[in-house]
PDB file of C-alpha atoms (C1' of nucleotides) in Angstrom:
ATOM      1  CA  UNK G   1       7.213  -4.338   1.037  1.00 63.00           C
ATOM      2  CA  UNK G   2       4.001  -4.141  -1.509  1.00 87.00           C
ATOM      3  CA  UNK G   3       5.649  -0.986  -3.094  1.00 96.00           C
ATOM      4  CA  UNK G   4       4.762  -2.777  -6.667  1.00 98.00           C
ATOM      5  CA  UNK G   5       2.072  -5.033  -7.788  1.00 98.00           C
ATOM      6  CA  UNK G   6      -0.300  -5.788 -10.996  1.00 98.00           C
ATOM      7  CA  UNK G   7      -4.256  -5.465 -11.662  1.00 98.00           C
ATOM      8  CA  UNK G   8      -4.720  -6.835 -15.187  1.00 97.00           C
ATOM      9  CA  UNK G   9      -8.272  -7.291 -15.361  1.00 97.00           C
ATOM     10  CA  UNK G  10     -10.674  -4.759 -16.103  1.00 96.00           C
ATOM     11  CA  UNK G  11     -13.400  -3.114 -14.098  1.00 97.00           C
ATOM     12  CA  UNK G  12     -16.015  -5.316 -15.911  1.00 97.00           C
ATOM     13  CA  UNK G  13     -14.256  -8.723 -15.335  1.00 97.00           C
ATOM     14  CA  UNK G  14     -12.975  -7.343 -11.155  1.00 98.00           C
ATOM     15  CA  UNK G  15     -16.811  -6.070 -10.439  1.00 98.00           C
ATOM     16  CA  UNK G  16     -18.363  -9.785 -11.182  1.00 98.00           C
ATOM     17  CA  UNK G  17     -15.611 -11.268  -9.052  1.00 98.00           C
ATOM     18  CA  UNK G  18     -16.071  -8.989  -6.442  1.00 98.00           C
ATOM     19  CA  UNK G  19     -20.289  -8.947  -6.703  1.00 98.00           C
ATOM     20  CA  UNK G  20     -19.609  -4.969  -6.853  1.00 98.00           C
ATOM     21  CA  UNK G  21     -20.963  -2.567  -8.593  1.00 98.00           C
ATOM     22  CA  UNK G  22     -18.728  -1.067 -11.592  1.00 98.00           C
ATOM     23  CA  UNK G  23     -18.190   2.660 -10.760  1.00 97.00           C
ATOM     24  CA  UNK G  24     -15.425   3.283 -12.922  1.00 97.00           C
ATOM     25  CA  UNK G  25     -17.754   2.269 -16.448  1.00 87.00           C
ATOM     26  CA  UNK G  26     -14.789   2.656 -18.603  1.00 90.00           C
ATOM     27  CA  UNK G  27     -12.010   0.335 -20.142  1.00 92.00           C
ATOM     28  CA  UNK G  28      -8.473   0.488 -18.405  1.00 95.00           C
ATOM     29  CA  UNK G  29      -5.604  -0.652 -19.425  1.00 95.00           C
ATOM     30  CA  UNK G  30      -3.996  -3.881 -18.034  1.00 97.00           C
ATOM     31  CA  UNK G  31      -1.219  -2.458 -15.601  1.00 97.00           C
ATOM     32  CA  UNK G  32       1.977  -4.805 -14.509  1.00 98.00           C
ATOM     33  CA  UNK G  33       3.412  -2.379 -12.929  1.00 98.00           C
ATOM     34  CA  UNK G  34       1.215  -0.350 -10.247  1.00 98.00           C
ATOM     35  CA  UNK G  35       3.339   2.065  -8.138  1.00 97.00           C
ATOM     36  CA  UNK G  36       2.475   4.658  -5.741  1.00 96.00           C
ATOM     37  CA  UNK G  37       0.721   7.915  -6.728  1.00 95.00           C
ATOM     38  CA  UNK G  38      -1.612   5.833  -9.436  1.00 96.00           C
ATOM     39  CA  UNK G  39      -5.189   5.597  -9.686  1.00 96.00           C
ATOM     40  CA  UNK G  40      -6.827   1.467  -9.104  1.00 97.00           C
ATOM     41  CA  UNK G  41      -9.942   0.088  -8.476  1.00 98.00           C
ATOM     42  CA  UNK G  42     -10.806  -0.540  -5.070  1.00 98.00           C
ATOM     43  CA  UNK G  43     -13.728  -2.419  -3.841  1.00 98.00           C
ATOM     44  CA  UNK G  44     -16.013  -0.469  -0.525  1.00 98.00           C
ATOM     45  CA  UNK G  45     -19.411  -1.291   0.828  1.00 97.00           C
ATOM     46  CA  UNK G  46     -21.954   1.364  -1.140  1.00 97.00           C
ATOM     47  CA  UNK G  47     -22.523   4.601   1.590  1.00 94.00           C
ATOM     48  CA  UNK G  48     -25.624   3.769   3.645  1.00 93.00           C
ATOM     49  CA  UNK G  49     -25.088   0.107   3.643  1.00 95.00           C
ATOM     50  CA  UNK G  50     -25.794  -2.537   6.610  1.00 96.00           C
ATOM     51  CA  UNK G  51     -24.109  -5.287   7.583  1.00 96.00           C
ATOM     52  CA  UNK G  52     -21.245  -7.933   6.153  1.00 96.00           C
ATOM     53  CA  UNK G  53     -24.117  -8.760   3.295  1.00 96.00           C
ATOM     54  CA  UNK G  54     -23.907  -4.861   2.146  1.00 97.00           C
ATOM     55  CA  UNK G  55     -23.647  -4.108  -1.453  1.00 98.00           C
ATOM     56  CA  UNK G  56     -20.297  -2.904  -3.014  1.00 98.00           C
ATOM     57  CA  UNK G  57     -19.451  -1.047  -5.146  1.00 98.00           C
ATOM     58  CA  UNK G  58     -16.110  -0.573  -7.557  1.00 98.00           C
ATOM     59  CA  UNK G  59     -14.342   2.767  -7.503  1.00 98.00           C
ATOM     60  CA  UNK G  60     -11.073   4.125  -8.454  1.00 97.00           C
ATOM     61  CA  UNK G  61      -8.686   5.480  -6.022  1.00 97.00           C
ATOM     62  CA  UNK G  62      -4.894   7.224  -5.716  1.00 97.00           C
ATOM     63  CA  UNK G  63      -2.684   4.883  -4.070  1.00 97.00           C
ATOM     64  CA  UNK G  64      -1.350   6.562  -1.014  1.00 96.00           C
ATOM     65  CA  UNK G  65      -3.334   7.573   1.733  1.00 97.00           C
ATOM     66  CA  UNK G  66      -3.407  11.390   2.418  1.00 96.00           C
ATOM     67  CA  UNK G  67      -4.744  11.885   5.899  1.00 95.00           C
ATOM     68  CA  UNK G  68      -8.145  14.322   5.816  1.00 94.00           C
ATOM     69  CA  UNK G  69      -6.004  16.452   8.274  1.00 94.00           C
ATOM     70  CA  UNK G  70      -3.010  16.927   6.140  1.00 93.00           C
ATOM     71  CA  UNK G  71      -1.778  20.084   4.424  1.00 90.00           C
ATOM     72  CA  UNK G  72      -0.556  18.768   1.451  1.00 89.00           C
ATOM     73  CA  UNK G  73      -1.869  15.882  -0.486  1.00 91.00           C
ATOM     74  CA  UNK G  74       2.068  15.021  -0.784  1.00 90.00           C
ATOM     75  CA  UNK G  75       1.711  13.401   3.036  1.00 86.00           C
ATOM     76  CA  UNK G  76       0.120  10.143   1.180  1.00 88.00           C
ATOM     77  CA  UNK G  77       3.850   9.583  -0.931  1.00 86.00           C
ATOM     78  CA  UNK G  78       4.774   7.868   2.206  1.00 90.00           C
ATOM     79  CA  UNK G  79       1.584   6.274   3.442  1.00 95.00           C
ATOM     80  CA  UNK G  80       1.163   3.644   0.758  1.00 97.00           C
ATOM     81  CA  UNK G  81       1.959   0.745   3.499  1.00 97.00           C
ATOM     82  CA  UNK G  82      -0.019   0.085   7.338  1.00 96.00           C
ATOM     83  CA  UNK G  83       1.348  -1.741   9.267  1.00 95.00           C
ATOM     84  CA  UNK G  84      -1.295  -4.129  10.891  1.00 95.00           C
ATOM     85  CA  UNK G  85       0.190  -4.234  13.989  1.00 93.00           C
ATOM     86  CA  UNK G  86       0.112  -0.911  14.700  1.00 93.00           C
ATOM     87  CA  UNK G  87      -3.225   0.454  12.800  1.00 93.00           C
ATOM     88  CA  UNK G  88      -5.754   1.231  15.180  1.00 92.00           C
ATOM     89  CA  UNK G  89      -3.070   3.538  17.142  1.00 91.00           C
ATOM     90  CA  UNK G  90      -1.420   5.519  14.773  1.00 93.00           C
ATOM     91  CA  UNK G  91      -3.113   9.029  13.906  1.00 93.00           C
ATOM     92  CA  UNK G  92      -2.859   8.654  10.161  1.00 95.00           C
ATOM     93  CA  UNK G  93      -4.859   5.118  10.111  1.00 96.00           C
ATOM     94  CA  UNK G  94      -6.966   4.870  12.893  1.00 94.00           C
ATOM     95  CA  UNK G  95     -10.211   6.248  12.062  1.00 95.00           C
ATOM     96  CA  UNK G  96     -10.266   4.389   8.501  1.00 97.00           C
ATOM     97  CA  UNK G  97      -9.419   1.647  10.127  1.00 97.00           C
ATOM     98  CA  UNK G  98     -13.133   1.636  11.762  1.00 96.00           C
ATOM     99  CA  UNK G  99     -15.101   2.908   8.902  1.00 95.00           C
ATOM    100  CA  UNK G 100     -13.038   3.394   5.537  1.00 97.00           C
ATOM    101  CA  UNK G 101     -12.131  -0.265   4.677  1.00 98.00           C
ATOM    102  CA  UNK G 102     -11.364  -1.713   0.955  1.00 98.00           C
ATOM    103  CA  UNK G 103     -10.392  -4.788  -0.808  1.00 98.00           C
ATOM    104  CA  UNK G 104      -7.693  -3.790  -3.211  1.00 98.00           C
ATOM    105  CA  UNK G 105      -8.162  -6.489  -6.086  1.00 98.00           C
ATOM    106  CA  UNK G 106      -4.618  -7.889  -7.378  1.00 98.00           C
ATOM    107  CA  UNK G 107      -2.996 -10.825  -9.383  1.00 98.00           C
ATOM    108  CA  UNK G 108       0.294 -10.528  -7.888  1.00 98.00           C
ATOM    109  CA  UNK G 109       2.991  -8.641  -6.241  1.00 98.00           C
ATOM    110  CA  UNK G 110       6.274  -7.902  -6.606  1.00 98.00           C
ATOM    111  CA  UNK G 111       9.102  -7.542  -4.000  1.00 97.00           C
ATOM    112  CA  UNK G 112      12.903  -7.207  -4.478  1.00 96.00           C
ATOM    113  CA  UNK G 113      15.112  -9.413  -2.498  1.00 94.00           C
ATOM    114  CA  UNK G 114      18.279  -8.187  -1.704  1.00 90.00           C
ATOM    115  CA  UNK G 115      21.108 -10.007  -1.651  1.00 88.00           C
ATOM    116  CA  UNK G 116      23.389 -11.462   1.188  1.00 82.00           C
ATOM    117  CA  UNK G 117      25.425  -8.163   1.037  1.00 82.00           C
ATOM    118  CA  UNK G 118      22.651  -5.976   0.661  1.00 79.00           C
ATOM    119  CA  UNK G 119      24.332  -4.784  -3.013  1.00 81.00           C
ATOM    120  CA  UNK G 120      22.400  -6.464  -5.314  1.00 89.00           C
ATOM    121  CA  UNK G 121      18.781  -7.180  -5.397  1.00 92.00           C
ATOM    122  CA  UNK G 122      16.321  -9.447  -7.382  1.00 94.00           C
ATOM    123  CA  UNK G 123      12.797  -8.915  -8.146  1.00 96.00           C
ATOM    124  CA  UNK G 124      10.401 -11.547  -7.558  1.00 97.00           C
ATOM    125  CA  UNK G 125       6.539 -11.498  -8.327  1.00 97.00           C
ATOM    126  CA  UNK G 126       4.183 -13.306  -6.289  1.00 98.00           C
ATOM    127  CA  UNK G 127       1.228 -14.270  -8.039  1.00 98.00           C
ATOM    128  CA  UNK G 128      -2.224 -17.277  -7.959  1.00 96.00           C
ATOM    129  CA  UNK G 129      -1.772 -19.889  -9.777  1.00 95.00           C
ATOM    130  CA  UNK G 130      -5.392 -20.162 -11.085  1.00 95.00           C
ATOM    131  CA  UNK G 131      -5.720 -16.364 -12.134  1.00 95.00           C
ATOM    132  CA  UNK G 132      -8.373 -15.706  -9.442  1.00 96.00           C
ATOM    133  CA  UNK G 133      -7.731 -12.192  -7.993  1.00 97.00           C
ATOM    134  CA  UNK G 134      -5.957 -11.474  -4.280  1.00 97.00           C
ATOM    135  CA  UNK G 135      -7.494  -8.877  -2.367  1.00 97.00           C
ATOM    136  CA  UNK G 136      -5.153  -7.276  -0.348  1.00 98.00           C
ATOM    137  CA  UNK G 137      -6.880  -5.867   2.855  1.00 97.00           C
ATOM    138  CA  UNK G 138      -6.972  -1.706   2.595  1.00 98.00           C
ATOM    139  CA  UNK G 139      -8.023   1.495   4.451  1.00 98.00           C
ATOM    140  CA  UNK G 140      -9.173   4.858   2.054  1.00 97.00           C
ATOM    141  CA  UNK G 141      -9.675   8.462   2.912  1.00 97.00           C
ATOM    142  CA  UNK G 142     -10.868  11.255   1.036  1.00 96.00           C
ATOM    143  CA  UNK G 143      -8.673  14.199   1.201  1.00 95.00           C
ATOM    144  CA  UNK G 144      -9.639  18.190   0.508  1.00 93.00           C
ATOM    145  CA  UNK G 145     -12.953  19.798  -0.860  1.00 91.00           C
ATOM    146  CA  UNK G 146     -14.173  20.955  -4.759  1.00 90.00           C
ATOM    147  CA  UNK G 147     -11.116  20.977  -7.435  1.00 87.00           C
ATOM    148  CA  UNK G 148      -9.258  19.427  -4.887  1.00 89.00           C
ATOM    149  CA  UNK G 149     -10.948  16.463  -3.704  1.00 94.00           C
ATOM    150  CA  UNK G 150      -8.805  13.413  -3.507  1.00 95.00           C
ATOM    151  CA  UNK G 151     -10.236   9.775  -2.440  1.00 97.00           C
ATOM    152  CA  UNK G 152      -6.525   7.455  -1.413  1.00 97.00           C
ATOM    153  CA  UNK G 153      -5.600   4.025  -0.223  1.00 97.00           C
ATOM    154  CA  UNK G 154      -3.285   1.942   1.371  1.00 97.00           C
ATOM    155  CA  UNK G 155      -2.233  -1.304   1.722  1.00 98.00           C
ATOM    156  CA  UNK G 156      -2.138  -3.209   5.176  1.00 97.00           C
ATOM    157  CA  UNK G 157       0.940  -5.250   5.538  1.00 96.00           C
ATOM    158  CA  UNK G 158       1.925  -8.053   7.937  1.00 95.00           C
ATOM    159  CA  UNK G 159       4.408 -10.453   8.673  1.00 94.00           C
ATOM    160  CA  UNK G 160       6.001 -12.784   6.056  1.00 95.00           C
ATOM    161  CA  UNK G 161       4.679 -16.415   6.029  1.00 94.00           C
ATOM    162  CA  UNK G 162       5.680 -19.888   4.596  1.00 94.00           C
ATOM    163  CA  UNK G 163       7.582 -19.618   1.342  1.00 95.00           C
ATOM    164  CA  UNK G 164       7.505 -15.924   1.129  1.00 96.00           C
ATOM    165  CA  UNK G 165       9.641 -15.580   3.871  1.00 95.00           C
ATOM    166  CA  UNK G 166      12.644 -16.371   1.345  1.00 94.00           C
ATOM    167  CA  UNK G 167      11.806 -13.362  -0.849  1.00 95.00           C
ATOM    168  CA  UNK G 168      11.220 -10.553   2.077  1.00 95.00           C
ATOM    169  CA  UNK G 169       9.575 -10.218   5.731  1.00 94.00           C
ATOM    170  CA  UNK G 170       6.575  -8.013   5.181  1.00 95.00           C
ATOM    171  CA  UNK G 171       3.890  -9.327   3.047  1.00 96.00           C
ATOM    172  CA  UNK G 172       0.554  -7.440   2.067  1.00 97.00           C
ATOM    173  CA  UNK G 173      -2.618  -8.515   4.195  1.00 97.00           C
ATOM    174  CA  UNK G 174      -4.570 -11.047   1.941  1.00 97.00           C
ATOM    175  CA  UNK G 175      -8.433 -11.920   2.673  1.00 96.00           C
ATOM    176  CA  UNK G 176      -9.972 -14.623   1.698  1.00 96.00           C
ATOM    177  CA  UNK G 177     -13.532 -14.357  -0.076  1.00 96.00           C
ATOM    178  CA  UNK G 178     -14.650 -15.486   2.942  1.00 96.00           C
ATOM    179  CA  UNK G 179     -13.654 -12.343   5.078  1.00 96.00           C
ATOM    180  CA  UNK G 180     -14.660  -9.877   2.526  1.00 97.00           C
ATOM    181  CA  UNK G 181     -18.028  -9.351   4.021  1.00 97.00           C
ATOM    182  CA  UNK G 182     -16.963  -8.881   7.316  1.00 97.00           C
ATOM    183  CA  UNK G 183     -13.830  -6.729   6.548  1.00 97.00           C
ATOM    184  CA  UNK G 184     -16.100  -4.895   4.083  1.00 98.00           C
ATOM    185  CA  UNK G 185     -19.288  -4.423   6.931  1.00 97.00           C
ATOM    186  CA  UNK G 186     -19.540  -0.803   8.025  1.00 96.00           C
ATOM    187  CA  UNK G 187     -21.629  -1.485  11.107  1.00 95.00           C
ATOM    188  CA  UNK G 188     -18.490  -3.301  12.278  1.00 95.00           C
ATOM    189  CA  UNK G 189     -15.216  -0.701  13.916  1.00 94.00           C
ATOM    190  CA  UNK G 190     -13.661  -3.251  15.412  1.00 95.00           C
ATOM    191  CA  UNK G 191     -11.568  -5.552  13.015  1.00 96.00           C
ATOM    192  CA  UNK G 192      -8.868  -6.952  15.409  1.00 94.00           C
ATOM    193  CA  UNK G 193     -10.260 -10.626  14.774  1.00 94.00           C
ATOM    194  CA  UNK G 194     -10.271 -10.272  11.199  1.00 95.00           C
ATOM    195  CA  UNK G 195      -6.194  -9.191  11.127  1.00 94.00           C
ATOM    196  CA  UNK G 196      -5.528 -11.554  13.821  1.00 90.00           C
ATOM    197  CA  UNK G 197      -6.549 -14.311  11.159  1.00 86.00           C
ATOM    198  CA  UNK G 198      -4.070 -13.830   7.645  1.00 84.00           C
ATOM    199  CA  UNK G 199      -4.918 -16.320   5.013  1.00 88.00           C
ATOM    200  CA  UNK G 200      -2.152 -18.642   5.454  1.00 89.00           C
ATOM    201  CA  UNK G 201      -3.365 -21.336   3.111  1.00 91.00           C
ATOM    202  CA  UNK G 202      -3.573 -18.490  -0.038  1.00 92.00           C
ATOM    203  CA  UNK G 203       0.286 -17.661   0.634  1.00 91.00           C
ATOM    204  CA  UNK G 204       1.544 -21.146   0.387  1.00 94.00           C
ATOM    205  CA  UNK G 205      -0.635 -21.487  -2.871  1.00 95.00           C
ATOM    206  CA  UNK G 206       1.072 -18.639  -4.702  1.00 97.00           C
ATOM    207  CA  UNK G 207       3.827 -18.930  -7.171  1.00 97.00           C
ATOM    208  CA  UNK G 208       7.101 -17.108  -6.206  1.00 97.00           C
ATOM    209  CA  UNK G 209       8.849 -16.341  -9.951  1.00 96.00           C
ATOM    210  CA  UNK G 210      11.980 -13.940 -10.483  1.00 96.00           C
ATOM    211  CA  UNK G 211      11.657 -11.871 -13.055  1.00 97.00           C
ATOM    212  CA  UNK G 212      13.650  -8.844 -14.830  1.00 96.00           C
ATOM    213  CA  UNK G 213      15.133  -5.997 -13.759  1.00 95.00           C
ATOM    214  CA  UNK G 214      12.265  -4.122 -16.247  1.00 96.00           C
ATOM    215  CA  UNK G 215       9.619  -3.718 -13.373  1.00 97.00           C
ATOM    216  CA  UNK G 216      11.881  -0.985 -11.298  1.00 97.00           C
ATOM    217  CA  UNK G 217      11.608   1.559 -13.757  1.00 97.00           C
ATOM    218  CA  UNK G 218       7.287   2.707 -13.006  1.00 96.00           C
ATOM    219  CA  UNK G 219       7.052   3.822 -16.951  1.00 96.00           C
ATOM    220  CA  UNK G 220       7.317  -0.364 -17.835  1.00 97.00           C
ATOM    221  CA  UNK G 221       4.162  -1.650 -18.290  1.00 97.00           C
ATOM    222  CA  UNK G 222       4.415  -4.947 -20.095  1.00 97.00           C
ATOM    223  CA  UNK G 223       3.425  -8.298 -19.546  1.00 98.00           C
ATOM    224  CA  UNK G 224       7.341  -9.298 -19.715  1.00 97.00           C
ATOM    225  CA  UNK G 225       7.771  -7.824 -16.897  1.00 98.00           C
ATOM    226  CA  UNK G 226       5.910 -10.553 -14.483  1.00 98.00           C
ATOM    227  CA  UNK G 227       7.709 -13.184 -17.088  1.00 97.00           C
ATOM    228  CA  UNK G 228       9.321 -15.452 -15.259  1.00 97.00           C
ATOM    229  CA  UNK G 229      13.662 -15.410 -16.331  1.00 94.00           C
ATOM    230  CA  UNK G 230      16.569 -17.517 -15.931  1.00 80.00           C
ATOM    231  CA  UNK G 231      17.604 -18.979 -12.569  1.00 60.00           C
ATOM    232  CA  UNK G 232      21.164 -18.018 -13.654  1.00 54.00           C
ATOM    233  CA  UNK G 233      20.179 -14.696 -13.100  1.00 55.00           C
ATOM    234  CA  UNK G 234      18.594 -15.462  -9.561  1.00 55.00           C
ATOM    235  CA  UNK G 235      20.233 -15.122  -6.248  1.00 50.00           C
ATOM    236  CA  UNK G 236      17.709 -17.043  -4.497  1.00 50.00           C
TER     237      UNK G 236
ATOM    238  C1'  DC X   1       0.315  26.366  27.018  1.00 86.52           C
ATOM    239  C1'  DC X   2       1.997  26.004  21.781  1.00 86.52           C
ATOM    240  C1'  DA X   3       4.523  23.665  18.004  1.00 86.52           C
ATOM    241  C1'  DG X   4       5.204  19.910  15.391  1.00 86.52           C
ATOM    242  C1'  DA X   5       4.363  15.437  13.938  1.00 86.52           C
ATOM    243  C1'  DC X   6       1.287  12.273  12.117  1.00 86.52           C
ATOM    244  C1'  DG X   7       4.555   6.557   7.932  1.00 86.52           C
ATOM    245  C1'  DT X   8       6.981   2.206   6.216  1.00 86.52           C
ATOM    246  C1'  DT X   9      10.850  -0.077   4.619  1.00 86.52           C
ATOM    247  C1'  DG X  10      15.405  -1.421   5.345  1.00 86.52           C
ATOM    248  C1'  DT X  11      19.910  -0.955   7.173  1.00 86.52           C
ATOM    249  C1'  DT X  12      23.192  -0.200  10.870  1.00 86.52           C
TER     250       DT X  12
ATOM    251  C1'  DG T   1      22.505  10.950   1.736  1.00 86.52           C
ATOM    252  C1'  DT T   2      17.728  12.137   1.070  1.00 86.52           C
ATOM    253  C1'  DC T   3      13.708  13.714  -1.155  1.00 86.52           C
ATOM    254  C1'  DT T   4      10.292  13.513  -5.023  1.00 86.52           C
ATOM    255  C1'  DG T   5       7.577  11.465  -8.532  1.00 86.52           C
ATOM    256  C1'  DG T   6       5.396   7.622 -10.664  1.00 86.52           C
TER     257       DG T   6
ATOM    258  C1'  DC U   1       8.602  -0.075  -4.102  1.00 86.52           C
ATOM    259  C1'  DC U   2      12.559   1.956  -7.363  1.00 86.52           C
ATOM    260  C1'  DA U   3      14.673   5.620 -10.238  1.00 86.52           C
ATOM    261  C1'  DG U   4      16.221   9.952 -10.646  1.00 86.52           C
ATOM    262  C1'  DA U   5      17.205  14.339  -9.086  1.00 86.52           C
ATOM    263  C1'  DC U   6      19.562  17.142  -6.074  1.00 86.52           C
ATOM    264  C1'  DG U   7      21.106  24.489  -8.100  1.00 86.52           C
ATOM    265  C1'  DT U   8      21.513  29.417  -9.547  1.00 86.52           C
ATOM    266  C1'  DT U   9      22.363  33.087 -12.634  1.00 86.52           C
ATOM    267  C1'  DG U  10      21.865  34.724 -16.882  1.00 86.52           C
ATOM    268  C1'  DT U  11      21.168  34.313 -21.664  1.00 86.52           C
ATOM    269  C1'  DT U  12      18.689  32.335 -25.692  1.00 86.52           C
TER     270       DT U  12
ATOM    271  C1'  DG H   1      -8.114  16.096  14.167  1.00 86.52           C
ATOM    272  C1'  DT H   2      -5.231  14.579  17.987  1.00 86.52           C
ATOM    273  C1'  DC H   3      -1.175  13.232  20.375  1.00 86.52           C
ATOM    274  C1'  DT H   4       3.639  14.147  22.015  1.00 86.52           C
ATOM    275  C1'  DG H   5       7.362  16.816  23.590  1.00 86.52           C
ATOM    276  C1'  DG H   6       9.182  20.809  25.525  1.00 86.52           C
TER     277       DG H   6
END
DNA sequence: CCAGACGTTGTT
DNA sequence: GTCTGG
DNA sequence: CCAGACGTTGTT
DNA sequence: GTCTGG
């Protein structure tokens, strides 16, 4: 799951809502149609920081997290997901897990739901209702030295809840505003309250809308593509 | 000891 | 079927 | 996540 | 870098 989602809004408009600082200083594009292997905004505590009050700061980031220990930057193509229930074990998570966390700012998802047969499948984007931004909990790394220097995220997933259950099992990791000072604190290594605790109440808010077959293909990048289409056309 | 993996999803 | 690229 | 490629030799 | 399997 959380292979696809959208960040519309620019660094400007995501740093006030986030009380970061705006790294990235430049305009970007709205994308509907973020996929592995591209570069987002990201929200971190500043280096040198204290405490869940610590200043932010906006950056921009390759989705995929490439372990500091791997050979080849390629190791992130598969690392876009964490599972929370297994973070803080595996090799490739669990020392950002205790001091590399991000909010990764979104207005929606997308996930395909397959059909009873498993042949056919029907994308579906999750999205607010009132335009405010998700923030999807995140881990980053920074990958290689000089020319090479890569910083990479990923996106922590858990189980499916309420009315997002229809569309698929997994579901990205959402905070709410209130836990963004605590997930974001960098005195803290030990976030097993914080992903014990998913924002139930923000999933059962969301608006679950099929939508066209556009969004598979990563080179769309429209707003039809989160446009909601017929139900004739829906399996649900 | 060294060599090799280190991940998620979904499907069977 | 499985890997790569976006 | 999905879509698209997946190979070599030799010739232009 | 660090764990697992042989």
């Amino acid at each position: 799951m959380c292979g696809r989602y959208t960040s519309k809004k620019n660094p400007v408009e995501l740093a006030e809502e986030f009380d970061a600082e705006d790294r990235i200083a430049e305009q970007r594009r709205p994308d509907f149609n973020v996929a592995p292997t591209r570069n987002e905004p990201v929200v971190r505590a500043e280096r040198d920081q204290h405490g869940p009050q610590a200043a932010r700061e906006l950056v921009e980031m390759r989705w995929g997290l490439v372990p500091f220990w791997a050979k080849d930057p390629k190791a992130g193509g598969r690392m876009f997901n964490a599972r929370a229930e297994t973070l803080t074990t595996k090799p490739a998570f669990r020392s950002a897990v205790k001091k590399r966390r991000v909010l990764v700012p979104a207005d929606g998802w997308y996930e395909w739901k397959k059909s009873e047969d498993g042949k056919t499948k029907q994308p579906y984007y999750m999205t607010t209702q009132d335009g405010s931004s998700l923030a999807f909990a995140g881990l980053w790394e920074s990958w290689g030295t000089g020319e090479d220097y890569l910083q990479t995220y990923t996106i922590i997933t858990t189980e499916a809840q309420g009315q997002l259950t229809e569309v698929h099992d997994r579901m990205p990791f959402l905070l709410p505003a209130s836990a963004w000072g605590d997930w974001l604190d960098p005195d803290r290594d030990d976030v097993t309250d914080l992903l014990a605790t998913p924002d139930l109440e923000r999933g059962e808010q969301l608006e679950l809308r099929p939508v066209g077959a556009d969004v598979g293909k990563v080179a769309n990048n429209s707003p039809e593509l989160i446009e909601r289409i017929e139900p004739g056309a829906v399996l649900l």
